[in-house]
PDB file of C-alpha atoms in Angstrom:
ATOM      1  CA  MET K  55     -38.773 220.122 160.911  1.00  0.00           C
ATOM      2  CA  ASP K  56     -37.484 216.684 160.068  1.00  0.00           C
ATOM      3  CA  LEU K  57     -38.310 214.740 156.930  1.00  0.00           C
ATOM      4  CA  VAL K  58     -37.608 211.097 157.715  1.00  0.00           C
ATOM      5  CA  PHE K  59     -37.036 209.671 154.237  1.00  0.00           C
ATOM      6  CA  LEU K  60     -37.514 205.888 154.556  1.00  0.00           C
ATOM      7  CA  HIS K  61     -36.392 204.043 151.473  1.00  0.00           C
ATOM      8  CA  GLY K  62     -35.854 200.477 150.460  1.00  0.00           C
ATOM      9  CA  PRO K  63     -36.940 197.826 148.022  1.00  0.00           C
ATOM     10  CA  VAL K  64     -40.492 196.647 147.546  1.00  0.00           C
ATOM     11  CA  ALA K  65     -41.757 194.727 150.620  1.00  0.00           C
ATOM     12  CA  SER K  66     -38.918 195.878 152.873  1.00  0.00           C
ATOM     13  CA  GLY K  67     -41.428 197.124 155.464  1.00  0.00           C
ATOM     14  CA  LYS K  68     -41.363 200.863 154.780  1.00  0.00           C
ATOM     15  CA  LEU K  69     -45.016 201.574 155.527  1.00  0.00           C
ATOM     16  CA  THR K  70     -45.078 199.217 158.513  1.00  0.00           C
ATOM     17  CA  VAL K  71     -41.984 200.831 160.045  1.00  0.00           C
ATOM     18  CA  ALA K  72     -43.265 204.313 159.165  1.00  0.00           C
ATOM     19  CA  ARG K  73     -46.512 203.648 161.018  1.00  0.00           C
ATOM     20  CA  GLN K  74     -44.624 202.366 164.051  1.00  0.00           C
ATOM     21  CA  LEU K  75     -42.382 205.443 163.990  1.00  0.00           C
ATOM     22  CA  SER K  76     -45.448 207.663 163.677  1.00  0.00           C
ATOM     23  CA  GLU K  77     -47.052 205.959 166.649  1.00  0.00           C
ATOM     24  CA  LEU K  78     -43.880 206.487 168.668  1.00  0.00           C
ATOM     25  CA  THR K  79     -43.288 210.122 167.695  1.00  0.00           C
ATOM     26  CA  GLY K  80     -46.600 211.565 166.505  1.00  0.00           C
ATOM     27  CA  ILE K  81     -45.017 212.460 163.151  1.00  0.00           C
ATOM     28  CA  PRO K  82     -47.504 211.912 160.296  1.00  0.00           C
ATOM     29  CA  VAL K  83     -46.770 209.425 157.520  1.00  0.00           C
ATOM     30  CA  PHE K  84     -46.694 210.709 153.942  1.00  0.00           C
ATOM     31  CA  HIS K  85     -46.811 207.345 152.194  1.00  0.00           C
ATOM     32  CA  ASN K  86     -45.671 207.579 148.561  1.00  0.00           C
ATOM     33  CA  HIS K  87     -48.730 205.645 147.410  1.00  0.00           C
ATOM     34  CA  LEU K  88     -51.001 208.484 148.504  1.00  0.00           C
ATOM     35  CA  VAL K  89     -49.797 210.424 145.476  1.00  0.00           C
ATOM     36  CA  VAL K  90     -49.181 207.421 143.225  1.00  0.00           C
ATOM     37  CA  ASP K  91     -52.707 206.069 143.704  1.00  0.00           C
ATOM     38  CA  LEU K  92     -54.254 209.492 143.116  1.00  0.00           C
ATOM     39  CA  LEU K  93     -52.387 209.977 139.856  1.00  0.00           C
ATOM     40  CA  LEU K  94     -53.088 206.442 138.619  1.00  0.00           C
ATOM     41  CA  GLU K  95     -56.753 207.413 138.486  1.00  0.00           C
ATOM     42  CA  VAL K  96     -55.892 209.784 135.642  1.00  0.00           C
ATOM     43  CA  PHE K  97     -52.505 208.892 134.143  1.00  0.00           C
ATOM     44  CA  GLU K  98     -50.623 205.722 133.246  1.00  0.00           C
ATOM     45  CA  PHE K  99     -47.756 204.819 135.583  1.00  0.00           C
ATOM     46  CA  GLY K 100     -44.510 206.203 134.210  1.00  0.00           C
ATOM     47  CA  SER K 101     -46.155 208.552 131.691  1.00  0.00           C
ATOM     48  CA  PRO K 102     -44.564 212.006 131.492  1.00  0.00           C
ATOM     49  CA  GLU K 103     -47.592 213.585 133.205  1.00  0.00           C
ATOM     50  CA  PHE K 104     -47.555 210.989 135.973  1.00  0.00           C
ATOM     51  CA  VAL K 105     -43.824 211.395 136.643  1.00  0.00           C
ATOM     52  CA  ARG K 106     -43.967 215.206 136.601  1.00  0.00           C
ATOM     53  CA  LEU K 107     -47.027 215.504 138.839  1.00  0.00           C
ATOM     54  CA  ARG K 108     -45.862 212.797 141.276  1.00  0.00           C
ATOM     55  CA  GLU K 109     -42.611 214.648 141.874  1.00  0.00           C
ATOM     56  CA  THR K 110     -44.370 218.023 142.081  1.00  0.00           C
ATOM     57  CA  PHE K 111     -46.781 216.718 144.736  1.00  0.00           C
ATOM     58  CA  TRP K 112     -43.968 215.121 146.720  1.00  0.00           C
ATOM     59  CA  LEU K 113     -41.639 218.131 146.631  1.00  0.00           C
ATOM     60  CA  ASP K 114     -44.367 220.722 147.227  1.00  0.00           C
ATOM     61  CA  THR K 115     -45.604 218.738 150.223  1.00  0.00           C
ATOM     62  CA  PHE K 116     -42.080 218.548 151.666  1.00  0.00           C
ATOM     63  CA  ALA K 117     -41.560 222.296 151.210  1.00  0.00           C
ATOM     64  CA  ALA K 118     -44.961 223.212 152.690  1.00  0.00           C
ATOM     65  CA  ALA K 119     -44.413 220.914 155.671  1.00  0.00           C
ATOM     66  CA  ALA K 120     -40.957 222.390 156.293  1.00  0.00           C
ATOM     67  CA  ASP K 121     -42.385 225.903 155.988  1.00  0.00           C
ATOM     68  CA  ALA K 122     -45.094 224.987 158.532  1.00  0.00           C
ATOM     69  CA  ASP K 123     -42.521 223.287 160.824  1.00  0.00           C
ATOM     70  CA  THR K 124     -44.399 219.978 160.457  1.00  0.00           C
ATOM     71  CA  SER K 125     -42.186 216.916 160.454  1.00  0.00           C
ATOM     72  CA  LEU K 126     -43.034 214.068 158.068  1.00  0.00           C
ATOM     73  CA  ILE K 127     -42.175 210.429 157.527  1.00  0.00           C
ATOM     74  CA  PHE K 128     -41.955 209.685 153.788  1.00  0.00           C
ATOM     75  CA  THR K 129     -41.802 206.195 152.279  1.00  0.00           C
ATOM     76  CA  PHE K 130     -39.986 205.710 148.996  1.00  0.00           C
ATOM     77  CA  ALA K 131     -39.084 202.745 146.801  1.00  0.00           C
ATOM     78  CA  PRO K 132     -36.387 203.556 144.242  1.00  0.00           C
ATOM     79  CA  GLU K 133     -37.470 202.632 140.733  1.00  0.00           C
ATOM     80  CA  SER K 134     -36.653 203.589 137.180  1.00  0.00           C
ATOM     81  CA  THR K 135     -39.334 206.281 136.636  1.00  0.00           C
ATOM     82  CA  VAL K 136     -38.013 208.471 139.465  1.00  0.00           C
ATOM     83  CA  PRO K 137     -35.309 210.912 138.312  1.00  0.00           C
ATOM     84  CA  ALA K 138     -31.902 210.089 139.798  1.00  0.00           C
ATOM     85  CA  ASP K 139     -31.574 213.503 141.439  1.00  0.00           C
ATOM     86  CA  PHE K 140     -34.930 213.332 143.253  1.00  0.00           C
ATOM     87  CA  PRO K 141     -33.353 212.796 146.708  1.00  0.00           C
ATOM     88  CA  GLU K 142     -31.131 215.869 146.189  1.00  0.00           C
ATOM     89  CA  ARG K 143     -34.153 217.948 145.210  1.00  0.00           C
ATOM     90  CA  ALA K 144     -36.019 216.667 148.265  1.00  0.00           C
ATOM     91  CA  VAL K 145     -33.139 217.872 150.440  1.00  0.00           C
ATOM     92  CA  SER K 146     -33.200 221.277 148.725  1.00  0.00           C
ATOM     93  CA  ALA K 147     -36.982 221.619 149.078  1.00  0.00           C
ATOM     94  CA  VAL K 148     -36.758 220.914 152.804  1.00  0.00           C
ATOM     95  CA  ASN K 149     -33.524 222.806 153.546  1.00  0.00           C
ATOM     96  CA  ASP K 150     -34.756 225.897 151.682  1.00  0.00           C
ATOM     97  CA  HIS K 151     -37.583 226.101 154.230  1.00  0.00           C
ATOM     98  CA  GLY K 152     -35.490 225.504 157.347  1.00  0.00           C
ATOM     99  CA  GLY K 153     -35.925 221.743 157.696  1.00  0.00           C
ATOM    100  CA  ARG K 154     -33.602 218.779 157.394  1.00  0.00           C
ATOM    101  CA  VAL K 155     -33.827 215.380 155.746  1.00  0.00           C
ATOM    102  CA  ARG K 156     -32.859 212.199 157.572  1.00  0.00           C
ATOM    103  CA  PHE K 157     -32.355 209.215 155.255  1.00  0.00           C
ATOM    104  CA  ALA K 158     -32.985 205.658 156.432  1.00  0.00           C
ATOM    105  CA  SER K 159     -32.513 202.553 154.322  1.00  0.00           C
ATOM    106  CA  LEU K 160     -34.617 199.492 155.071  1.00  0.00           C
ATOM    107  CA  GLU K 161     -33.091 196.312 153.717  1.00  0.00           C
ATOM    108  CA  VAL K 162     -34.464 192.836 153.048  1.00  0.00           C
ATOM    109  CA  SER K 163     -33.221 189.751 151.200  1.00  0.00           C
ATOM    110  CA  ALA K 164     -34.763 188.759 147.879  1.00  0.00           C
ATOM    111  CA  ALA K 165     -36.143 185.556 149.438  1.00  0.00           C
ATOM    112  CA  GLU K 166     -37.861 187.457 152.260  1.00  0.00           C
ATOM    113  CA  GLN K 167     -39.090 190.081 149.806  1.00  0.00           C
ATOM    114  CA  GLU K 168     -40.770 187.333 147.776  1.00  0.00           C
ATOM    115  CA  ARG K 169     -42.258 185.811 150.922  1.00  0.00           C
ATOM    116  CA  ARG K 170     -43.796 189.171 151.938  1.00  0.00           C
ATOM    117  CA  ILE K 171     -44.899 190.409 148.499  1.00  0.00           C
ATOM    118  CA  GLU K 172     -48.265 188.623 148.479  1.00  0.00           C
ATOM    119  CA  ASN K 173     -49.327 189.693 151.998  1.00  0.00           C
ATOM    120  CA  THR K 174     -52.950 190.822 151.952  1.00  0.00           C
ATOM    121  CA  ASP K 175     -52.141 194.220 153.508  1.00  0.00           C
ATOM    122  CA  ARG K 176     -50.104 195.088 150.391  1.00  0.00           C
ATOM    123  CA  LYS K 177     -53.102 194.507 148.121  1.00  0.00           C
ATOM    124  CA  LYS K 178     -55.375 196.953 149.922  1.00  0.00           C
ATOM    125  CA  PHE K 179     -52.895 199.766 149.230  1.00  0.00           C
ATOM    126  CA  GLY K 180     -52.584 198.991 145.533  1.00  0.00           C
ATOM    127  CA  LYS K 181     -48.976 197.924 146.012  1.00  0.00           C
ATOM    128  CA  LEU K 182     -47.089 195.378 143.983  1.00  0.00           C
ATOM    129  CA  ALA K 183     -48.395 192.067 145.317  1.00  0.00           C
ATOM    130  CA  SER K 184     -47.292 189.364 142.886  1.00  0.00           C
ATOM    131  CA  VAL K 185     -44.071 187.343 143.027  1.00  0.00           C
ATOM    132  CA  GLU K 186     -44.276 186.811 139.267  1.00  0.00           C
ATOM    133  CA  THR K 187     -44.569 190.556 138.606  1.00  0.00           C
ATOM    134  CA  LEU K 188     -41.776 191.294 141.093  1.00  0.00           C
ATOM    135  CA  ARG K 189     -39.469 188.868 139.307  1.00  0.00           C
ATOM    136  CA  HIS K 190     -40.391 190.333 135.903  1.00  0.00           C
ATOM    137  CA  LEU K 191     -39.699 193.898 137.128  1.00  0.00           C
ATOM    138  CA  ARG K 192     -36.353 192.818 138.604  1.00  0.00           C
ATOM    139  CA  THR K 193     -35.323 191.193 135.321  1.00  0.00           C
ATOM    140  CA  ALA K 194     -36.431 194.253 133.317  1.00  0.00           C
ATOM    141  CA  GLY K 195     -34.453 196.561 135.607  1.00  0.00           C
ATOM    142  CA  SER K 196     -37.564 198.564 136.510  1.00  0.00           C
ATOM    143  CA  LEU K 197     -36.821 198.382 140.234  1.00  0.00           C
ATOM    144  CA  ALA K 198     -33.260 199.600 139.782  1.00  0.00           C
ATOM    145  CA  GLY K 199     -33.710 203.291 140.484  1.00  0.00           C
ATOM    146  CA  GLU K 200     -31.143 205.576 142.079  1.00  0.00           C
ATOM    147  CA  VAL K 201     -30.780 204.608 145.747  1.00  0.00           C
ATOM    148  CA  PRO K 202     -30.769 207.607 148.102  1.00  0.00           C
ATOM    149  CA  PRO K 203     -28.076 207.996 150.745  1.00  0.00           C
ATOM    150  CA  ALA K 204     -28.557 206.429 154.182  1.00  0.00           C
ATOM    151  CA  ASP K 205     -27.799 207.941 157.570  1.00  0.00           C
ATOM    152  CA  ILE K 206     -28.826 204.571 159.012  1.00  0.00           C
ATOM    153  CA  ALA K 207     -29.567 201.157 157.497  1.00  0.00           C
ATOM    154  CA  ILE K 208     -31.811 198.576 159.134  1.00  0.00           C
ATOM    155  CA  ASP K 209     -32.279 194.957 158.084  1.00  0.00           C
ATOM    156  CA  THR K 210     -36.029 194.473 158.506  1.00  0.00           C
ATOM    157  CA  GLU K 211     -35.622 190.735 158.202  1.00  0.00           C
ATOM    158  CA  SER K 212     -33.796 190.584 161.531  1.00  0.00           C
ATOM    159  CA  VAL K 213     -35.341 193.598 163.312  1.00  0.00           C
ATOM    160  CA  SER K 214     -39.035 193.922 164.175  1.00  0.00           C
ATOM    161  CA  PRO K 215     -40.945 196.999 162.950  1.00  0.00           C
ATOM    162  CA  THR K 216     -41.248 198.237 166.540  1.00  0.00           C
ATOM    163  CA  ASP K 217     -37.521 197.894 167.137  1.00  0.00           C
ATOM    164  CA  ALA K 218     -36.726 199.472 163.759  1.00  0.00           C
ATOM    165  CA  ALA K 219     -38.888 202.478 164.670  1.00  0.00           C
ATOM    166  CA  ALA K 220     -37.200 202.785 168.047  1.00  0.00           C
ATOM    167  CA  ARG K 221     -33.766 202.673 166.389  1.00  0.00           C
ATOM    168  CA  LEU K 222     -34.789 205.403 163.951  1.00  0.00           C
ATOM    169  CA  ALA K 223     -36.235 207.602 166.692  1.00  0.00           C
ATOM    170  CA  ASP K 224     -33.047 207.194 168.713  1.00  0.00           C
ATOM    171  CA  ALA K 225     -30.672 207.706 165.761  1.00  0.00           C
ATOM    172  CA  PHE K 226     -32.487 210.856 164.623  1.00  0.00           C
ATOM    173  CA  GLY K 227     -33.275 212.251 168.081  1.00  0.00           C
ATOM    174  CA  LEU K 228     -37.016 212.122 167.435  1.00  0.00           C
ATOM    175  CA  SER K 229     -39.588 212.224 170.196  1.00  0.00           C
ATOM    176  CA  SER K 230     -43.290 212.898 170.545  1.00  0.00           C
ATOM    177  CA  ALA K 231     -42.362 216.610 170.493  1.00  0.00           C
ATOM    178  CA  HIS K 232     -41.663 216.215 166.750  1.00  0.00           C
ATOM    179  CA  GLY K 233     -45.321 215.486 165.977  1.00  0.00           C
ATOM    180  CA  ARG K 234     -47.656 217.873 164.179  1.00  0.00           C
ATOM    181  CA  ARG K 235     -46.887 221.533 164.550  1.00  0.00           C
ATOM    182  CA  GLY K 236     -47.683 224.681 162.747  1.00  0.00           C
TER     183      GLY K 236
END
């Protein structure tokens, strides 16, 4: 089981690249907003309950997928409400069940990030979609969470999502055989 842990700043193309990688390999996408959006129905973002349950859902899903030998692609944007040791605990949750974590950093310039932030596809997923809010969060340091390690880094400003997915599949030795199992 492989957990492809895609991380990068807001609007770096994580979900777009994850979907392309999923299409290429058959590995399902576990988009971080699946859990975030669920919890926002009940708890305020950043509240102790929200933070605890978000991490529990993420880690339990990783462990169950590893136990079932089901690879996953996870998207993650570092930010201040995520505990600094979350990536280490993700590795432990997966390794303890016989899987491995492959970290990939997607990078984008601040100018390109601002150009992408108001794309309509971001709004339908409840993602940050305002340049003004993005700038405010940057200034407040809210987007300055602990950055996970990277086995590979890809500049999504200069590489298409399709090419980024192909690079990830090649770098991590992923093929359609890595799709759903278990």
